[in-house]
Amino acid sequence: MRVAGVLVGCLTALLGLLYFVVAGTALGAFLLWPRTRARAHALLAAGARRLTALERGRRSLFFHDVFPEHRADDRQILRYLAARTYSGLLCAVVVGLVDFGAVLAGIFAVGLTRSSMTWVDVLSQVVLGGTLLFLAVQGLRALTEQDARLARECFGPSERELLQRRIDELATSRAAVVHAVDAERRRVERDLHDGVQQRLVALAMLLGRARRGRTPERADALLEQAHKEAREVLTELREVAWRVYPTALDSLGLREALGGVSERCAVPVRMEYDVPVPLPSAVETAAYFVVSEAVNNAAKHAAADEISVRVRQRGATLSVLVRDTGVGGADPAGSGLTGLGSRVAALDGTLHVDSPLGGPTTITAELPCA
């Protein structure tokens, strides 16, 4: 396939040369006149773009190159076609020399059987032919590598564009992570203020009433109520702590931490865990919060009857899938899912939410482990 691609490249280089000769002759005067230069340049680039599309198809068909979506400008197209035409014609010359050398080698082999030559003459001819063949092969290799490099520079974004794109992605991810952290802090503060703090105030009031109780029976009843309130405060405080960061991740691992999520959920959770090797701490944390947030949302808002969780590792990627049988309609732009997306994106992962009205809701996260 590659040999055929090289030969077809020689033919397309001839087409490029023919195009430049014909188009240069027809548009040369218009390219020199300032008033018509822009229009003539656009016409020249339009034809060059068609030939460039042919070159792109050749690279994809014979060399199986996959190029990203990228539209080069007119100057880049003309520069590529000119360089490609030059290298393709040079490649055609080298291929012709190789073929000519093969013919000469055949003639030499036939003549060797019909004439008497000394071993010195034979050895010198073989060394000379082998050297020329080696140089021709190296030249073909260099030209094919140059062809691939030219294609990457034209059909794909440049290194500067890729670097700038990566910088923009990192800046966006950083801003999203900062926003998600602030939102999480506000949620923790709201949980402490509206839940734990109010219960502690009620507990203090019960203890105060018990101290002022006039009868032992009344004091015992108030103390029993205060004891019950203290247990509920501890339970709620433990829930808040788990939402901030579960200590089970450090002590027991991701599997046990996810088991804790299943146990605390009011809806039945079916868990499938297939991770054969230990995971990086950041990946475990992100996977835990994806499952925890998705399960809590399904239990609180989706009216689900069942939730299924699947955590699998395939190669260097951890796949997390959470599906519920609820009413659907989850908003990916909501604060909770947006925070999850930011957390996953910070690890160069992806988060996908599929939640049509009527359900089911499926949340999928792909996290790189390397």
mmCIF file of C-alpha atoms in Angstrom:
data_model
loop_
_atom_site.group_PDB
_atom_site.id
_atom_site.type_symbol
_atom_site.label_atom_id
_atom_site.label_comp_id
_atom_site.label_asym_id
_atom_site.label_seq_id
_atom_site.Cartn_x
_atom_site.Cartn_y
_atom_site.Cartn_z
ATOM 1 C CA MET A 1 0.000 0.000 0.000
ATOM 2 C CA ARG A 2 2.778 2.428 0.886
ATOM 3 C CA VAL A 3 4.638 1.715 -2.361
ATOM 4 C CA ALA A 4 1.464 2.395 -4.309
ATOM 5 C CA GLY A 5 0.973 5.594 -2.299
ATOM 6 C CA VAL A 6 4.487 6.756 -3.217
ATOM 7 C CA LEU A 7 3.879 6.049 -6.913
ATOM 8 C CA VAL A 8 0.514 7.813 -6.864
ATOM 9 C CA GLY A 9 2.250 10.717 -5.123
ATOM 10 C CA CYS A 10 4.604 11.020 -8.088
ATOM 11 C CA LEU A 11 1.608 11.320 -10.412
ATOM 12 C CA THR A 12 -0.116 13.920 -8.216
ATOM 13 C CA ALA A 13 3.141 15.893 -8.151
ATOM 14 C CA LEU A 14 3.002 16.020 -11.956
ATOM 15 C CA LEU A 15 -0.561 17.341 -11.664
ATOM 16 C CA GLY A 16 0.677 19.998 -9.247
ATOM 17 C CA LEU A 17 3.434 21.042 -11.619
ATOM 18 C CA LEU A 18 0.965 21.209 -14.512
ATOM 19 C CA TYR A 19 -1.414 23.285 -12.401
ATOM 20 C CA PHE A 20 1.251 25.795 -11.428
ATOM 21 C CA VAL A 21 2.413 26.134 -15.021
ATOM 22 C CA VAL A 22 -1.096 26.622 -16.440
ATOM 23 C CA ALA A 23 -2.451 28.760 -13.598
ATOM 24 C CA GLY A 24 0.753 30.790 -13.390
ATOM 25 C CA THR A 25 0.593 31.512 -17.093
ATOM 26 C CA ALA A 26 -3.097 32.485 -16.942
ATOM 27 C CA LEU A 27 -2.990 34.494 -13.714
ATOM 28 C CA GLY A 28 0.588 35.769 -13.745
ATOM 29 C CA ALA A 29 -0.258 39.257 -14.939
ATOM 30 C CA PHE A 30 -3.191 39.571 -12.546
ATOM 31 C CA LEU A 31 -0.999 38.464 -9.643
ATOM 32 C CA LEU A 32 1.460 41.261 -10.438
ATOM 33 C CA TRP A 33 -1.194 44.009 -10.674
ATOM 34 C CA PRO A 34 -2.108 45.276 -7.188
ATOM 35 C CA ARG A 35 -5.794 45.819 -7.997
ATOM 36 C CA THR A 36 -6.377 42.226 -9.121
ATOM 37 C CA ARG A 37 -3.784 40.507 -6.958
ATOM 38 C CA ALA A 38 -6.169 39.513 -4.153
ATOM 39 C CA ARG A 39 -8.759 38.058 -6.511
ATOM 40 C CA ALA A 40 -6.166 36.204 -8.586
ATOM 41 C CA HIS A 41 -4.527 34.852 -5.446
ATOM 42 C CA ALA A 42 -7.917 33.586 -4.236
ATOM 43 C CA LEU A 43 -8.524 31.829 -7.577
ATOM 44 C CA LEU A 44 -5.061 30.281 -7.488
ATOM 45 C CA ALA A 45 -5.623 29.075 -3.914
ATOM 46 C CA ALA A 46 -9.059 27.655 -4.771
ATOM 47 C CA GLY A 47 -7.589 25.359 -7.409
ATOM 48 C CA ALA A 48 -4.694 24.466 -5.135
ATOM 49 C CA ARG A 49 -7.153 23.547 -2.387
ATOM 50 C CA ARG A 50 -8.755 20.936 -4.673
ATOM 51 C CA LEU A 51 -5.391 19.362 -5.427
ATOM 52 C CA THR A 52 -4.549 19.483 -1.735
ATOM 53 C CA ALA A 53 -7.779 17.615 -0.978
ATOM 54 C CA LEU A 54 -6.587 14.959 -3.436
ATOM 55 C CA GLU A 55 -3.290 14.722 -1.544
ATOM 56 C CA ARG A 56 -5.160 14.405 1.741
ATOM 57 C CA GLY A 57 -7.211 11.539 0.327
ATOM 58 C CA ARG A 58 -4.022 9.841 -0.883
ATOM 59 C CA ARG A 59 -2.468 10.043 2.600
ATOM 60 C CA SER A 60 -5.640 8.668 4.180
ATOM 61 C CA LEU A 61 -6.095 5.840 1.667
ATOM 62 C CA PHE A 62 -2.552 4.529 1.294
ATOM 63 C CA PHE A 63 -0.917 5.590 4.571
ATOM 64 C CA HIS A 64 -3.982 5.453 6.878
ATOM 65 C CA ASP A 65 -3.317 8.930 8.228
ATOM 66 C CA VAL A 66 -6.086 10.421 10.384
ATOM 67 C CA PHE A 67 -6.126 14.213 10.464
ATOM 68 C CA PRO A 68 -8.123 16.406 12.874
ATOM 69 C CA GLU A 69 -10.644 18.956 11.705
ATOM 70 C CA HIS A 70 -8.476 21.843 10.587
ATOM 71 C CA ARG A 71 -8.837 24.312 7.721
ATOM 72 C CA ALA A 72 -5.557 25.740 6.533
ATOM 73 C CA ASP A 73 -5.406 29.259 5.108
ATOM 74 C CA ASP A 74 -4.684 30.014 1.447
ATOM 75 C CA ARG A 75 -1.022 30.791 1.999
ATOM 76 C CA GLN A 76 -0.496 27.511 3.845
ATOM 77 C CA ILE A 77 -2.278 25.599 1.071
ATOM 78 C CA LEU A 78 -0.119 27.115 -1.679
ATOM 79 C CA ARG A 79 3.052 26.574 0.338
ATOM 80 C CA TYR A 80 2.145 22.937 0.907
ATOM 81 C CA LEU A 81 1.270 22.255 -2.729
ATOM 82 C CA ALA A 82 4.506 23.866 -3.949
ATOM 83 C CA ALA A 83 6.637 21.885 -1.478
ATOM 84 C CA ARG A 84 4.696 18.700 -2.196
ATOM 85 C CA THR A 85 5.130 19.161 -5.965
ATOM 86 C CA TYR A 86 8.884 19.649 -5.567
ATOM 87 C CA SER A 87 9.349 16.635 -3.284
ATOM 88 C CA GLY A 88 7.036 14.480 -5.410
ATOM 89 C CA LEU A 89 8.928 15.256 -8.625
ATOM 90 C CA LEU A 90 12.215 14.575 -6.856
ATOM 91 C CA CYS A 91 10.768 11.289 -5.630
ATOM 92 C CA ALA A 92 9.756 10.447 -9.209
ATOM 93 C CA VAL A 93 13.346 11.063 -10.343
ATOM 94 C CA VAL A 94 14.699 8.770 -7.613
ATOM 95 C CA VAL A 95 12.160 6.066 -8.478
ATOM 96 C CA GLY A 96 13.173 6.363 -12.123
ATOM 97 C CA LEU A 97 16.841 5.998 -11.215
ATOM 98 C CA VAL A 98 16.056 2.899 -9.143
ATOM 99 C CA ASP A 99 14.181 1.368 -12.052
ATOM 100 C CA PHE A 100 17.011 2.268 -14.415
ATOM 101 C CA GLY A 101 19.499 0.717 -12.011
ATOM 102 C CA ALA A 102 17.411 -2.452 -11.877
ATOM 103 C CA VAL A 103 17.515 -2.665 -15.671
ATOM 104 C CA LEU A 104 21.277 -2.149 -15.683
ATOM 105 C CA ALA A 105 21.659 -4.834 -13.010
ATOM 106 C CA GLY A 106 19.716 -7.249 -15.194
ATOM 107 C CA ILE A 107 21.866 -6.425 -18.217
ATOM 108 C CA PHE A 108 24.995 -6.843 -16.102
ATOM 109 C CA ALA A 109 23.830 -10.246 -14.853
ATOM 110 C CA VAL A 110 23.136 -11.429 -18.427
ATOM 111 C CA GLY A 111 26.463 -10.080 -19.663
ATOM 112 C CA LEU A 112 28.275 -11.769 -16.797
ATOM 113 C CA THR A 113 27.211 -15.178 -18.092
ATOM 114 C CA ARG A 114 28.310 -14.417 -21.654
ATOM 115 C CA SER A 115 31.645 -12.691 -21.101
ATOM 116 C CA SER A 116 34.763 -13.333 -19.093
ATOM 117 C CA MET A 117 35.220 -10.722 -16.366
ATOM 118 C CA THR A 118 37.759 -10.773 -13.600
ATOM 119 C CA TRP A 119 36.579 -10.938 -10.013
ATOM 120 C CA VAL A 120 37.942 -7.434 -9.453
ATOM 121 C CA ASP A 121 35.648 -6.021 -12.161
ATOM 122 C CA VAL A 122 32.665 -7.952 -10.775
ATOM 123 C CA LEU A 123 33.367 -6.811 -7.210
ATOM 124 C CA SER A 124 33.753 -3.179 -8.240
ATOM 125 C CA GLN A 125 30.483 -3.244 -10.162
ATOM 126 C CA VAL A 126 28.654 -4.876 -7.246
ATOM 127 C CA VAL A 127 30.037 -2.362 -4.723
ATOM 128 C CA LEU A 128 29.173 0.564 -6.981
ATOM 129 C CA GLY A 129 25.664 -0.738 -7.649
ATOM 130 C CA GLY A 130 25.044 -1.512 -3.973
ATOM 131 C CA THR A 131 26.201 1.967 -2.944
ATOM 132 C CA LEU A 132 23.932 3.657 -5.469
ATOM 133 C CA LEU A 133 21.021 1.447 -4.397
ATOM 134 C CA PHE A 134 21.615 2.304 -0.727
ATOM 135 C CA LEU A 135 21.696 6.037 -1.519
ATOM 136 C CA ALA A 136 18.513 5.744 -3.582
ATOM 137 C CA VAL A 137 16.666 3.872 -0.829
ATOM 138 C CA GLN A 138 17.757 6.416 1.776
ATOM 139 C CA GLY A 139 16.647 9.210 -0.528
ATOM 140 C CA LEU A 140 13.228 7.600 -0.978
ATOM 141 C CA ARG A 141 12.919 7.163 2.772
ATOM 142 C CA ALA A 142 13.791 10.804 3.427
ATOM 143 C CA LEU A 143 11.335 11.993 0.784
ATOM 144 C CA THR A 144 8.487 9.867 2.172
ATOM 145 C CA GLU A 145 9.171 11.202 5.676
ATOM 146 C CA GLN A 146 9.142 14.737 4.306
ATOM 147 C CA ASP A 147 5.839 14.004 2.575
ATOM 148 C CA ALA A 148 4.319 12.876 5.886
ATOM 149 C CA ARG A 149 5.702 15.907 7.712
ATOM 150 C CA LEU A 150 4.305 18.311 5.122
ATOM 151 C CA ALA A 151 0.897 16.633 5.392
ATOM 152 C CA ARG A 152 0.873 16.944 9.191
ATOM 153 C CA GLU A 153 1.813 20.620 9.013
ATOM 154 C CA CYS A 154 -0.898 21.419 6.469
ATOM 155 C CA PHE A 155 -3.783 19.145 7.441
ATOM 156 C CA GLY A 156 -3.374 19.336 11.189
ATOM 157 C CA PRO A 157 -3.013 22.226 13.605
ATOM 158 C CA SER A 158 0.504 23.476 14.195
ATOM 159 C CA GLU A 159 2.413 22.876 17.399
ATOM 160 C CA ARG A 160 1.768 26.463 18.445
ATOM 161 C CA GLU A 161 -1.976 26.051 17.869
ATOM 162 C CA LEU A 162 -2.001 22.788 19.832
ATOM 163 C CA LEU A 163 -0.062 24.426 22.664
ATOM 164 C CA GLN A 164 -2.399 27.417 22.736
ATOM 165 C CA ARG A 165 -5.422 25.100 22.697
ATOM 166 C CA ARG A 166 -3.975 23.141 25.610
ATOM 167 C CA ILE A 167 -3.289 26.362 27.537
ATOM 168 C CA ASP A 168 -6.884 27.489 26.993
ATOM 169 C CA GLU A 169 -8.191 24.107 28.162
ATOM 170 C CA LEU A 170 -6.047 24.220 31.294
ATOM 171 C CA ALA A 171 -7.089 27.795 32.058
ATOM 172 C CA THR A 172 -10.766 26.897 31.650
ATOM 173 C CA SER A 173 -10.346 23.765 33.741
ATOM 174 C CA ARG A 174 -8.548 25.703 36.482
ATOM 175 C CA ALA A 175 -11.282 28.340 36.626
ATOM 176 C CA ALA A 176 -13.951 25.639 36.718
ATOM 177 C CA VAL A 177 -12.173 23.798 39.527
ATOM 178 C CA VAL A 178 -11.874 26.990 41.578
ATOM 179 C CA HIS A 179 -15.580 27.674 41.029
ATOM 180 C CA ALA A 180 -16.472 24.084 41.999
ATOM 181 C CA VAL A 181 -14.376 24.309 45.171
ATOM 182 C CA ASP A 182 -16.088 27.557 46.155
ATOM 183 C CA ALA A 183 -19.505 26.029 45.482
ATOM 184 C CA GLU A 184 -18.588 22.994 47.586
ATOM 185 C CA ARG A 185 -17.462 25.212 50.438
ATOM 186 C CA ARG A 186 -20.731 27.137 50.318
ATOM 187 C CA ARG A 187 -22.676 23.882 50.375
ATOM 188 C CA VAL A 188 -20.732 22.597 53.381
ATOM 189 C CA GLU A 189 -21.283 25.898 55.192
ATOM 190 C CA ARG A 190 -25.005 25.721 54.404
ATOM 191 C CA ASP A 191 -25.188 22.115 55.657
ATOM 192 C CA LEU A 192 -23.426 23.055 58.884
ATOM 193 C CA HIS A 193 -25.517 26.187 59.426
ATOM 194 C CA ASP A 194 -28.932 24.812 58.513
ATOM 195 C CA GLY A 195 -28.440 21.315 59.882
ATOM 196 C CA VAL A 196 -25.749 20.686 62.473
ATOM 197 C CA GLN A 197 -25.806 24.158 63.999
ATOM 198 C CA GLN A 198 -29.568 24.157 64.449
ATOM 199 C CA ARG A 199 -29.475 20.721 66.037
ATOM 200 C CA LEU A 200 -26.709 21.809 68.412
ATOM 201 C CA VAL A 201 -28.807 24.819 69.446
ATOM 202 C CA ALA A 202 -31.756 22.504 70.118
ATOM 203 C CA LEU A 203 -29.475 20.191 72.095
ATOM 204 C CA ALA A 204 -28.218 23.066 74.239
ATOM 205 C CA MET A 205 -31.791 24.162 74.918
ATOM 206 C CA LEU A 206 -32.775 20.630 75.962
ATOM 207 C CA LEU A 207 -29.808 20.398 78.332
ATOM 208 C CA GLY A 208 -30.685 23.789 79.796
ATOM 209 C CA ARG A 209 -34.271 22.745 80.383
ATOM 210 C CA ALA A 210 -33.047 19.515 81.988
ATOM 211 C CA ARG A 211 -30.852 21.472 84.404
ATOM 212 C CA ARG A 212 -33.799 23.620 85.393
ATOM 213 C CA GLY A 213 -36.165 20.645 85.681
ATOM 214 C CA ARG A 214 -38.131 20.692 88.892
ATOM 215 C CA THR A 215 -38.798 16.957 89.029
ATOM 216 C CA PRO A 216 -36.430 14.040 88.340
ATOM 217 C CA GLU A 217 -38.936 12.503 85.919
ATOM 218 C CA ARG A 218 -39.042 15.657 83.842
ATOM 219 C CA ALA A 219 -35.239 15.912 83.852
ATOM 220 C CA ASP A 220 -34.847 12.268 82.786
ATOM 221 C CA ALA A 221 -37.255 12.770 79.885
ATOM 222 C CA LEU A 222 -35.377 15.864 78.720
ATOM 223 C CA LEU A 223 -32.000 14.097 79.029
ATOM 224 C CA GLU A 224 -33.287 11.172 76.988
ATOM 225 C CA GLN A 225 -34.494 13.585 74.325
ATOM 226 C CA ALA A 226 -31.137 15.374 74.427
ATOM 227 C CA HIS A 227 -29.304 12.057 74.036
ATOM 228 C CA LYS A 228 -31.383 11.239 70.978
ATOM 229 C CA GLU A 229 -30.709 14.686 69.533
ATOM 230 C CA ALA A 230 -26.949 14.220 70.133
ATOM 231 C CA ARG A 231 -26.966 10.939 68.178
ATOM 232 C CA GLU A 232 -28.764 12.626 65.293
ATOM 233 C CA VAL A 233 -26.247 15.475 65.351
ATOM 234 C CA LEU A 234 -23.377 12.978 65.162
ATOM 235 C CA THR A 235 -25.042 11.180 62.258
ATOM 236 C CA GLU A 236 -25.566 14.411 60.329
ATOM 237 C CA LEU A 237 -22.051 15.629 61.108
ATOM 238 C CA ARG A 238 -20.698 12.324 59.814
ATOM 239 C CA GLU A 239 -22.687 12.773 56.603
ATOM 240 C CA VAL A 240 -21.248 16.253 56.120
ATOM 241 C CA ALA A 241 -17.738 14.921 56.707
ATOM 242 C CA TRP A 242 -18.278 12.159 54.131
ATOM 243 C CA ARG A 243 -19.440 14.735 51.604
ATOM 244 C CA VAL A 244 -16.262 16.753 52.171
ATOM 245 C CA TYR A 245 -13.876 13.777 51.938
ATOM 246 C CA PRO A 246 -14.447 10.155 52.966
ATOM 247 C CA THR A 247 -11.651 8.844 55.165
ATOM 248 C CA ALA A 248 -12.467 5.339 53.931
ATOM 249 C CA LEU A 249 -10.742 6.199 50.666
ATOM 250 C CA ASP A 250 -7.391 6.438 52.450
ATOM 251 C CA SER A 251 -7.895 3.605 54.913
ATOM 252 C CA LEU A 252 -9.993 1.055 52.991
ATOM 253 C CA GLY A 253 -9.877 2.037 49.323
ATOM 254 C CA LEU A 254 -12.359 2.997 46.627
ATOM 255 C CA ARG A 255 -14.383 -0.219 46.711
ATOM 256 C CA GLU A 256 -15.215 0.062 50.413
ATOM 257 C CA ALA A 257 -15.923 3.786 50.111
ATOM 258 C CA LEU A 258 -18.416 3.108 47.321
ATOM 259 C CA GLY A 259 -19.939 0.400 49.495
ATOM 260 C CA GLY A 260 -20.535 3.090 52.113
ATOM 261 C CA VAL A 261 -22.371 5.167 49.519
ATOM 262 C CA SER A 262 -24.621 2.181 48.753
ATOM 263 C CA GLU A 263 -25.345 1.541 52.428
ATOM 264 C CA ARG A 264 -26.322 5.143 53.153
ATOM 265 C CA CYS A 265 -28.599 5.431 50.104
ATOM 266 C CA ALA A 266 -32.325 4.972 50.648
ATOM 267 C CA VAL A 267 -32.692 3.460 47.150
ATOM 268 C CA PRO A 268 -31.312 -0.030 46.369
ATOM 269 C CA VAL A 269 -27.926 0.263 44.666
ATOM 270 C CA ARG A 270 -26.510 -2.542 42.533
ATOM 271 C CA MET A 271 -22.719 -2.285 42.444
ATOM 272 C CA GLU A 272 -20.345 -3.803 39.862
ATOM 273 C CA TYR A 273 -16.660 -3.202 40.604
ATOM 274 C CA ASP A 274 -13.913 -4.484 38.312
ATOM 275 C CA VAL A 275 -10.603 -2.737 39.031
ATOM 276 C CA PRO A 276 -7.723 -5.233 39.135
ATOM 277 C CA VAL A 277 -4.905 -2.847 40.128
ATOM 278 C CA PRO A 278 -4.598 0.052 42.591
ATOM 279 C CA LEU A 279 -5.574 3.466 41.273
ATOM 280 C CA PRO A 280 -3.930 6.862 41.766
ATOM 281 C CA SER A 281 -5.366 8.790 44.699
ATOM 282 C CA ALA A 282 -6.707 11.625 42.520
ATOM 283 C CA VAL A 283 -8.535 9.142 40.260
ATOM 284 C CA GLU A 284 -10.072 7.337 43.237
ATOM 285 C CA THR A 285 -11.283 10.623 44.689
ATOM 286 C CA ALA A 286 -12.840 11.762 41.405
ATOM 287 C CA ALA A 287 -14.525 8.384 40.857
ATOM 288 C CA TYR A 288 -15.923 8.409 44.382
ATOM 289 C CA PHE A 289 -17.458 11.851 44.050
ATOM 290 C CA VAL A 290 -18.941 11.004 40.641
ATOM 291 C CA VAL A 291 -20.707 7.979 42.122
ATOM 292 C CA SER A 292 -21.668 9.753 45.359
ATOM 293 C CA GLU A 293 -23.131 12.823 43.659
ATOM 294 C CA ALA A 294 -24.967 10.788 41.008
ATOM 295 C CA VAL A 295 -26.428 8.359 43.570
ATOM 296 C CA ASN A 296 -27.513 11.148 45.920
ATOM 297 C CA ASN A 297 -29.147 13.081 43.074
ATOM 298 C CA ALA A 298 -30.998 9.978 41.911
ATOM 299 C CA ALA A 299 -32.221 9.233 45.435
ATOM 300 C CA LYS A 300 -33.338 12.805 46.158
ATOM 301 C CA HIS A 301 -34.659 14.130 42.859
ATOM 302 C CA ALA A 302 -35.219 11.328 40.345
ATOM 303 C CA ALA A 303 -37.752 9.182 42.260
ATOM 304 C CA ALA A 304 -35.747 6.135 41.199
ATOM 305 C CA ASP A 305 -36.579 2.580 42.218
ATOM 306 C CA GLU A 306 -33.091 1.219 41.557
ATOM 307 C CA ILE A 307 -29.615 2.554 40.875
ATOM 308 C CA SER A 308 -26.855 0.591 39.155
ATOM 309 C CA VAL A 309 -23.183 1.526 39.446
ATOM 310 C CA ARG A 310 -20.425 0.049 37.302
ATOM 311 C CA VAL A 311 -16.746 0.841 37.850
ATOM 312 C CA ARG A 312 -14.343 -0.798 35.411
ATOM 313 C CA GLN A 313 -10.733 -0.337 34.419
ATOM 314 C CA ARG A 314 -9.723 -1.097 30.867
ATOM 315 C CA GLY A 315 -6.071 -0.428 30.175
ATOM 316 C CA ALA A 316 -5.151 3.051 31.319
ATOM 317 C CA THR A 317 -8.758 4.284 31.592
ATOM 318 C CA LEU A 318 -11.214 3.982 34.464
ATOM 319 C CA SER A 319 -14.849 3.951 33.365
ATOM 320 C CA VAL A 320 -17.558 4.946 35.850
ATOM 321 C CA LEU A 321 -21.217 4.476 34.905
ATOM 322 C CA VAL A 322 -24.225 5.334 37.090
ATOM 323 C CA ARG A 323 -27.746 4.612 35.793
ATOM 324 C CA ASP A 324 -31.047 5.049 37.616
ATOM 325 C CA THR A 325 -34.662 4.207 36.785
ATOM 326 C CA GLY A 326 -35.962 7.658 37.690
ATOM 327 C CA VAL A 327 -37.927 10.287 35.817
ATOM 328 C CA GLY A 328 -34.897 11.798 34.058
ATOM 329 C CA GLY A 329 -34.587 15.436 33.105
ATOM 330 C CA ALA A 330 -31.278 16.026 34.913
ATOM 331 C CA ASP A 331 -29.681 19.332 33.910
ATOM 332 C CA PRO A 332 -25.987 18.931 32.965
ATOM 333 C CA ALA A 333 -25.556 22.659 33.608
ATOM 334 C CA GLY A 334 -26.680 22.319 37.221
ATOM 335 C CA SER A 335 -24.247 23.159 39.978
ATOM 336 C CA GLY A 336 -23.725 19.563 41.113
ATOM 337 C CA LEU A 337 -23.091 18.068 37.670
ATOM 338 C CA THR A 338 -21.051 21.088 36.609
ATOM 339 C CA GLY A 339 -18.820 20.571 39.633
ATOM 340 C CA LEU A 340 -18.410 16.910 38.729
ATOM 341 C CA GLY A 341 -17.521 17.847 35.159
ATOM 342 C CA SER A 342 -14.875 20.270 36.422
ATOM 343 C CA ARG A 343 -13.439 17.676 38.775
ATOM 344 C CA VAL A 344 -13.227 15.099 35.969
ATOM 345 C CA ALA A 345 -11.859 17.604 33.436
ATOM 346 C CA ALA A 346 -9.070 18.534 35.859
ATOM 347 C CA LEU A 347 -7.752 14.975 35.344
ATOM 348 C CA ASP A 348 -8.141 15.197 31.530
ATOM 349 C CA GLY A 349 -11.224 13.002 31.771
ATOM 350 C CA THR A 350 -14.691 13.320 30.239
ATOM 351 C CA LEU A 351 -18.149 13.346 31.795
ATOM 352 C CA HIS A 352 -21.290 12.606 29.786
ATOM 353 C CA VAL A 353 -24.853 13.008 31.064
ATOM 354 C CA ASP A 354 -27.788 11.382 29.232
ATOM 355 C CA SER A 355 -31.067 12.139 30.962
ATOM 356 C CA PRO A 356 -34.126 12.330 28.692
ATOM 357 C CA LEU A 357 -37.506 13.177 30.183
ATOM 358 C CA GLY A 358 -39.047 9.999 31.514
ATOM 359 C CA GLY A 359 -35.633 8.457 32.177
ATOM 360 C CA PRO A 360 -33.451 6.645 32.574
ATOM 361 C CA THR A 361 -30.542 8.873 33.577
ATOM 362 C CA THR A 362 -27.054 7.661 32.697
ATOM 363 C CA ILE A 363 -23.907 9.413 33.865
ATOM 364 C CA THR A 364 -20.631 8.200 32.400
ATOM 365 C CA ALA A 365 -17.144 9.328 33.385
ATOM 366 C CA GLU A 366 -13.885 8.316 31.687
ATOM 367 C CA LEU A 367 -10.808 8.937 33.823
ATOM 368 C CA PRO A 368 -7.226 8.373 32.614
ATOM 369 C CA CYS A 369 -5.194 6.441 35.168
ATOM 370 C CA ALA A 370 -1.724 7.019 33.732
#
